[in-house]
Each structure stands twice: as C-alpha cells, then as structure tokens.
Amino acid sequence: MEIAGADVRRVLGIAGELEDAGSERELRGRALGALMELIPADAGQAYRLSVDGAGVSALSVPENSFHADPRVIYDHPLDHPLTEIMLETPTSAAWRVSDVAGDRQWRRTHCFNLDFRPFGLRRHLVATAGAGEGAVEGYALVRSGADFSERERDLLGFAQLQLAGVERRLADRQRLLAFSAAALALAASHGWGVAVRGEDGRAQPLNALAADLLTVVRDDPRLGHEHRFTVRDVEVWPVPPAAPESPALVLLRDLARGRAAARLFGVTEQEHRTLRHLHDGRTATEAARRMGLSPTTVRGYIASLHRKLEAGHTAALLRRGRDLGLLTD
C-alpha cells in the first residue's frame, strides 16, 4: 500500500522535531508519544535486543504497559494454539517473541494483529523491527478494540525508517562530542588552548586554557587572519577549516613559563624562538625564513643552544629543552 503524501509529511515533521534530542532515551520517549498520536494506540514501546541475547532494553509509555522483557509480548503458555504458528513463521525483519517458560530459544516471528480475543486478551499489536549490526530494534504499538489497518502498519514501518535515521545521527553527534572532549583534554595536557573562530573573526574558547589566554589576545586584530603570531607571551596559531562545513580554530599557547625557564638558563629570546621552530620540525633555513633572519645567524643560535643546554645533537637538544621546561609538547 502506498503512503499518502500528508502522512509522509507528518512523519518527516516528527523526525525533524526529534533532531534536537540530547539523548537516546529522550529521543525514544518523545518518538513514542508522537507515534501514538500518528497511529492511535493505548501504549507503545521502544525496544532493542542484541542478536546474541545478551542485551535487552525497553522504554514503555505508559510505564509498565508492556511486559518488562520486550521479548515477551503476551504471557502465552507453550500449549497455546498460536504458539507454534508464531514460532514457525520466521522473517528477516520482524519482532522477536518468547514463551513464558523462558528456557526455549526465542526466534523472529510475525506479530501483526494477533487475535487473542478467544482467549480473553483484547489487545492487538503492530510491531516492526530491523536487524542492524548486532541488534534488533524498533517500536511496538498496542490498542484494544479495532485491529491496526494495513495503512497503519505501513505508516509505522515508514516512521521507523525515519526514526532510525534520527537515532543514527544522534549517535554520530554523541561520538563526535566524545572525540572532541578527548581531543580538547589532550590539547590542554600539552599546553594548548583551543578556541573556535566565528565569521566575524571573534574567538570563543572551547577549553579553560583558551578562556584564560584569550583575555590577553582577544582584541588583537590578527585573530581574524590566517598567520601565526605571538603577542604578550601568548602564541596564537589560526587553523583554517578542514572542510567547508568545519569551523575555523585558533590554538593558543602560553610562552611565559618557557621564556622564564629560558632566561634562567641564559637562553636569549631569539635562541628560544629558534628552539621552538626546531621543536615544530623546521630546519634552520625554514626557521630563518620565519624569523626574517639569515640561515647563518640561525645556525649560530643553534650552536649556542647546544652549548648552553649541553646537548650534542638536535634530538638531545629538544629533549633537554622539554626536560628543562623551555618547550611544551
């Protein structure tokens, strides 16, 4: 059966309203309420079952309207006339059901509009599920009285496809936030503050170190440029967007501690700058170009650094600089 355009718009509207959900539980709770308005029902359940049977989760509205274990839809005995029929109709995309004995392997079955009225049960259930990577999940609706129509079953199936997409995007956002938090913590542990730069050139801090350092450099007009610069013992490194939809970042590093350590060991300002260039992987020629000096002058600074820090080669020089606090990773 084809779904009417008005129904499609209603489903897409529901999915759009759920895009701002902050957690999976919030999303599923709001989705259940919306589905029960879309397809009139007495109760609804969002479920997830791991393929290996180790993980089971469910959210029901109203609470306790479904069996606590989503694998059990009706408490039907093994000798129930429909038990064998249910267990003998497997499909690749259907609800899973178990018997109440609990020791019998549960399997995928059809459970659309099962009529238990002759046995005193007057609830009808429509449920669909899709097998993802290692899990079967979806939404189920129940109501008393009238059966769910073919149109309602198709509409629920279409809605579940859209809701699955919303859940995937939420999971992607949550993973990205987790990665971002880890990256910010790593940056801070290495002495870097991180800020995001808006289209107006203003930088907003993403970690505490950036918030502190931005108070020093916030009004500097060079923040809106693409070139690295140093002002008042703060090194500022603009990072252009990695992709059109990515933000521009600003890395900030406090040089005051390193400079104080450099002075303690008799290292001049220019020698310290040279050491930092070497630490960033630049050659003497590249460092000279950055500093606006001749390569010969920079090589002289490097020779002086070797003497003052008692290091015989470049790797030892950089290690000594880190050990003495002149450099941060």
XYZ file of C-alpha atoms in Angstrom:
329
model
C 0.000 0.000 0.000
C 1.304 3.454 -0.846
C 1.507 6.035 1.959
C -0.356 9.284 1.322
C 1.612 12.480 0.911
C 0.003 14.018 4.010
C 1.143 11.042 6.089
C 4.662 11.310 4.693
C 4.796 14.989 5.656
C 3.568 14.197 9.159
C 6.255 11.550 9.632
C 9.003 13.786 8.270
C 7.780 16.556 10.579
C 8.048 14.219 13.576
C 11.569 13.211 12.572
C 12.586 16.847 12.131
C 11.301 17.805 15.573
C 13.329 14.998 17.159
C 16.662 16.061 15.659
C 17.375 18.226 18.715
C 17.089 15.325 21.185
C 20.044 15.217 23.549
C 19.971 11.531 24.418
C 18.648 8.259 23.057
C 16.190 7.890 25.937
C 14.804 11.389 25.353
C 14.505 10.700 21.631
C 12.691 7.406 22.124
C 10.326 8.779 24.745
C 9.327 11.691 22.532
C 9.102 9.395 19.499
C 6.709 7.055 21.295
C 4.359 9.907 22.139
C 4.443 11.138 18.545
C 3.843 7.646 17.118
C 0.861 7.099 19.416
C -0.668 10.306 18.055
C 0.193 9.397 14.473
C -1.322 5.918 14.843
C -3.886 5.888 17.678
C -2.750 3.391 20.311
C -3.186 2.679 24.003
C 0.509 2.128 24.649
C 3.853 1.988 22.919
C 7.278 0.528 23.441
C 10.746 1.184 22.023
C 12.934 -1.896 22.233
C 16.431 -3.099 21.470
C 17.553 -6.701 21.583
C 21.097 -7.813 20.888
C 21.370 -10.641 18.396
C 23.352 -12.723 20.884
C 20.635 -12.234 23.510
C 22.997 -10.577 25.992
C 21.495 -7.096 25.888
C 17.836 -6.149 26.243
C 16.453 -2.640 26.735
C 12.959 -1.226 26.519
C 11.093 2.014 27.173
C 7.296 1.794 27.535
C 4.622 4.514 27.545
C 2.680 4.373 29.805
C 5.178 2.741 32.152
C 4.501 -0.954 32.790
C 2.121 -1.144 29.825
C 4.292 -3.889 28.308
C 5.988 -6.918 29.760
C 9.268 -5.971 31.423
C 11.130 -8.204 28.970
C 10.367 -6.971 25.429
C 10.906 -10.489 24.112
C 7.647 -11.472 25.823
C 4.683 -9.857 24.118
C 1.915 -11.965 25.613
C 2.228 -14.384 28.509
C 1.067 -17.330 26.457
C 1.628 -20.952 27.553
C 3.523 -23.448 25.457
C 0.337 -25.269 24.562
C -1.323 -22.077 23.306
C -2.839 -22.752 19.842
C -0.908 -19.870 18.266
C 2.496 -20.567 19.814
C 3.675 -22.987 17.175
C 2.281 -20.846 14.365
C 4.230 -17.862 15.684
C 7.445 -19.812 16.040
C 7.148 -21.346 12.583
C 6.844 -18.056 10.652
C 10.317 -16.506 10.744
C 11.154 -13.442 8.689
C 14.254 -11.305 8.306
C 12.578 -8.154 9.649
C 10.082 -8.878 12.403
C 9.517 -8.747 16.128
C 11.040 -11.368 18.350
C 8.846 -13.176 20.824
C 9.431 -15.789 23.514
C 7.186 -18.042 25.520
C 6.827 -17.622 29.245
C 8.834 -20.752 30.022
C 11.991 -18.749 29.357
C 14.095 -21.806 28.575
C 13.038 -22.107 24.969
C 15.097 -20.355 22.312
C 13.162 -17.340 21.076
C 13.064 -16.618 17.377
C 11.923 -13.948 14.969
C 8.224 -14.133 14.251
C 5.383 -12.179 12.727
C 3.271 -10.497 15.372
C 0.977 -8.268 13.346
C -2.639 -8.085 14.598
C -2.515 -11.312 16.552
C -6.073 -12.004 17.663
C -6.130 -13.403 21.207
C -9.740 -12.418 21.863
C -10.974 -16.023 22.070
C -8.578 -16.469 24.976
C -9.635 -13.376 26.898
C -6.986 -10.979 25.535
C -8.294 -7.966 23.695
C -5.087 -6.178 22.769
C -3.798 -6.053 19.232
C -0.180 -5.312 18.490
C 1.674 -3.985 15.479
C 5.456 -4.126 15.660
C 8.268 -3.886 13.163
C 11.976 -4.345 13.638
C 15.141 -4.193 11.618
C 18.296 -6.132 12.200
C 21.218 -3.758 12.496
C 24.784 -4.599 13.348
C 24.325 -6.952 16.261
C 20.868 -5.762 17.357
C 17.184 -5.890 16.547
C 15.328 -2.725 17.483
C 12.187 -0.803 16.746
C 8.839 0.392 18.095
C 5.649 -1.504 19.000
C 2.104 -0.192 19.494
C -0.869 -1.863 21.164
C -4.530 -0.983 21.454
C -7.803 -2.624 22.344
C -10.751 -2.821 20.007
C -10.120 -2.261 16.306
C -7.253 -4.003 14.540
C -4.452 -1.945 13.030
C -5.094 -1.462 9.349
C -2.658 -2.227 6.568
C -2.207 1.506 6.093
C -1.297 1.932 9.781
C 1.207 -0.899 9.645
C 2.831 0.595 6.548
C 2.848 4.027 8.166
C 4.575 2.692 11.296
C 7.146 0.919 9.154
C 7.889 4.146 7.257
C 8.069 6.119 10.506
C 10.548 3.647 11.949
C 12.856 4.085 8.968
C 12.911 7.844 9.581
C 13.376 7.445 13.329
C 16.264 5.036 12.760
C 17.962 7.766 10.737
C 17.452 10.279 13.553
C 18.941 7.800 16.041
C 21.979 7.221 13.830
C 22.598 10.956 13.561
C 22.232 11.353 17.323
C 24.747 8.535 17.879
C 27.141 10.214 15.419
C 26.825 13.518 17.298
C 27.451 11.832 20.628
C 30.556 10.082 19.290
C 31.799 13.356 17.833
C 31.258 15.125 21.157
C 33.147 12.381 22.967
C 36.030 12.589 20.498
C 36.026 16.390 20.744
C 36.154 16.288 24.533
C 39.062 13.838 24.416
C 40.887 15.984 21.848
C 40.397 19.142 23.939
C 41.667 17.383 27.043
C 44.716 16.145 25.122
C 45.389 19.628 23.748
C 45.194 21.152 27.222
C 47.522 18.495 28.634
C 50.098 19.554 26.035
C 49.753 23.248 26.888
C 47.357 24.304 24.113
C 44.145 26.231 24.478
C 41.583 25.709 21.715
C 39.015 28.242 20.504
C 36.597 28.336 17.594
C 36.680 31.386 15.347
C 33.412 32.830 14.083
C 32.778 34.528 10.763
C 33.255 37.891 12.491
C 36.787 36.834 13.459
C 35.958 36.567 17.152
C 37.240 33.523 19.004
C 35.156 31.585 21.527
C 37.059 29.316 23.963
C 36.480 25.561 23.914
C 38.593 24.766 26.969
C 39.626 26.564 30.149
C 43.163 27.305 28.977
C 41.867 29.074 25.883
C 39.498 31.135 28.035
C 42.462 32.341 30.118
C 44.714 33.131 27.156
C 42.004 34.867 25.132
C 41.763 37.532 27.820
C 45.286 38.501 26.758
C 44.857 38.471 22.973
C 41.106 38.888 22.390
C 41.363 42.430 20.969
C 44.302 41.728 18.662
C 43.158 42.317 15.034
C 45.395 39.477 13.819
C 42.998 36.928 15.348
C 40.923 37.158 12.172
C 43.934 36.437 9.946
C 45.487 33.137 8.859
C 49.043 33.787 10.057
C 50.687 32.557 13.236
C 51.811 35.287 15.630
C 52.930 35.887 19.198
C 51.681 38.659 21.462
C 52.404 39.250 25.160
C 53.836 35.763 25.742
C 50.912 34.040 24.023
C 51.488 32.143 20.784
C 48.426 32.219 18.509
C 48.061 29.703 15.686
C 44.983 30.092 13.434
C 43.870 26.786 11.894
C 41.717 27.100 8.745
C 38.640 24.850 8.318
C 39.488 21.293 7.290
C 36.284 21.159 5.205
C 33.651 23.679 4.064
C 31.313 22.728 6.923
C 34.074 22.618 9.559
C 34.812 25.545 11.915
C 37.993 27.581 11.898
C 40.008 27.010 15.066
C 42.560 29.010 16.997
C 45.286 27.309 19.043
C 46.833 29.301 21.874
C 49.916 28.512 23.933
C 51.309 30.335 26.961
C 55.001 31.018 26.365
C 55.632 32.851 29.620
C 56.732 29.773 31.558
C 59.045 28.589 28.779
C 60.550 32.046 28.411
C 61.154 32.299 32.143
C 62.936 28.941 32.043
C 64.950 30.087 29.025
C 66.135 33.193 30.857
C 67.112 31.039 33.828
C 69.494 29.067 31.598
C 70.802 32.123 29.777
C 68.908 31.435 26.531
C 68.076 34.623 24.649
C 64.692 35.455 23.136
C 65.893 34.733 19.590
C 67.534 31.495 20.650
C 64.317 30.431 22.349
C 62.323 31.208 19.192
C 64.826 29.151 17.201
C 64.441 26.252 19.630
C 60.669 26.354 19.226
C 60.992 26.295 15.436
C 63.226 23.229 15.680
C 60.680 21.649 18.010
C 57.994 22.212 15.366
C 60.097 20.235 12.880
C 61.575 23.137 10.871
C 65.089 23.231 9.507
C 67.485 26.084 10.212
C 66.694 27.565 6.779
C 62.929 27.374 7.375
C 63.308 28.886 10.834
C 65.414 31.702 9.388
C 62.737 32.490 6.821
C 60.063 32.570 9.531
C 62.182 34.843 11.730
C 63.298 37.131 8.932
C 66.953 36.329 9.552
C 69.771 34.761 7.569
C 70.344 30.989 7.852
C 73.870 31.706 9.089
C 72.514 33.715 12.024
C 70.027 30.999 12.956
C 72.733 28.316 12.775
C 74.725 30.424 15.221
C 71.730 30.437 17.589
C 71.516 26.652 17.296
C 75.222 26.234 18.106
C 74.749 28.494 21.138
C 71.774 26.417 22.282
C 73.851 23.244 22.114
C 76.468 24.814 24.351
C 74.075 26.363 26.884
C 71.862 23.298 27.208
C 74.748 20.827 26.968
C 73.191 18.800 24.162
C 75.250 17.114 21.458
C 72.649 16.759 18.683
C 69.213 18.061 17.717
C 67.178 15.244 19.309
C 69.092 15.662 22.558
C 68.656 19.445 22.343
C 64.881 19.136 22.027
C 64.688 16.541 24.791
C 66.754 18.798 27.044
C 64.510 21.758 26.188
C 61.420 19.768 27.224
C 63.038 18.466 30.382
C 64.024 21.972 31.485
C 60.601 23.446 30.713
C 61.671 25.566 27.743
C 59.339 23.575 25.463
C 55.923 22.005 25.741
C 54.752 19.130 23.575
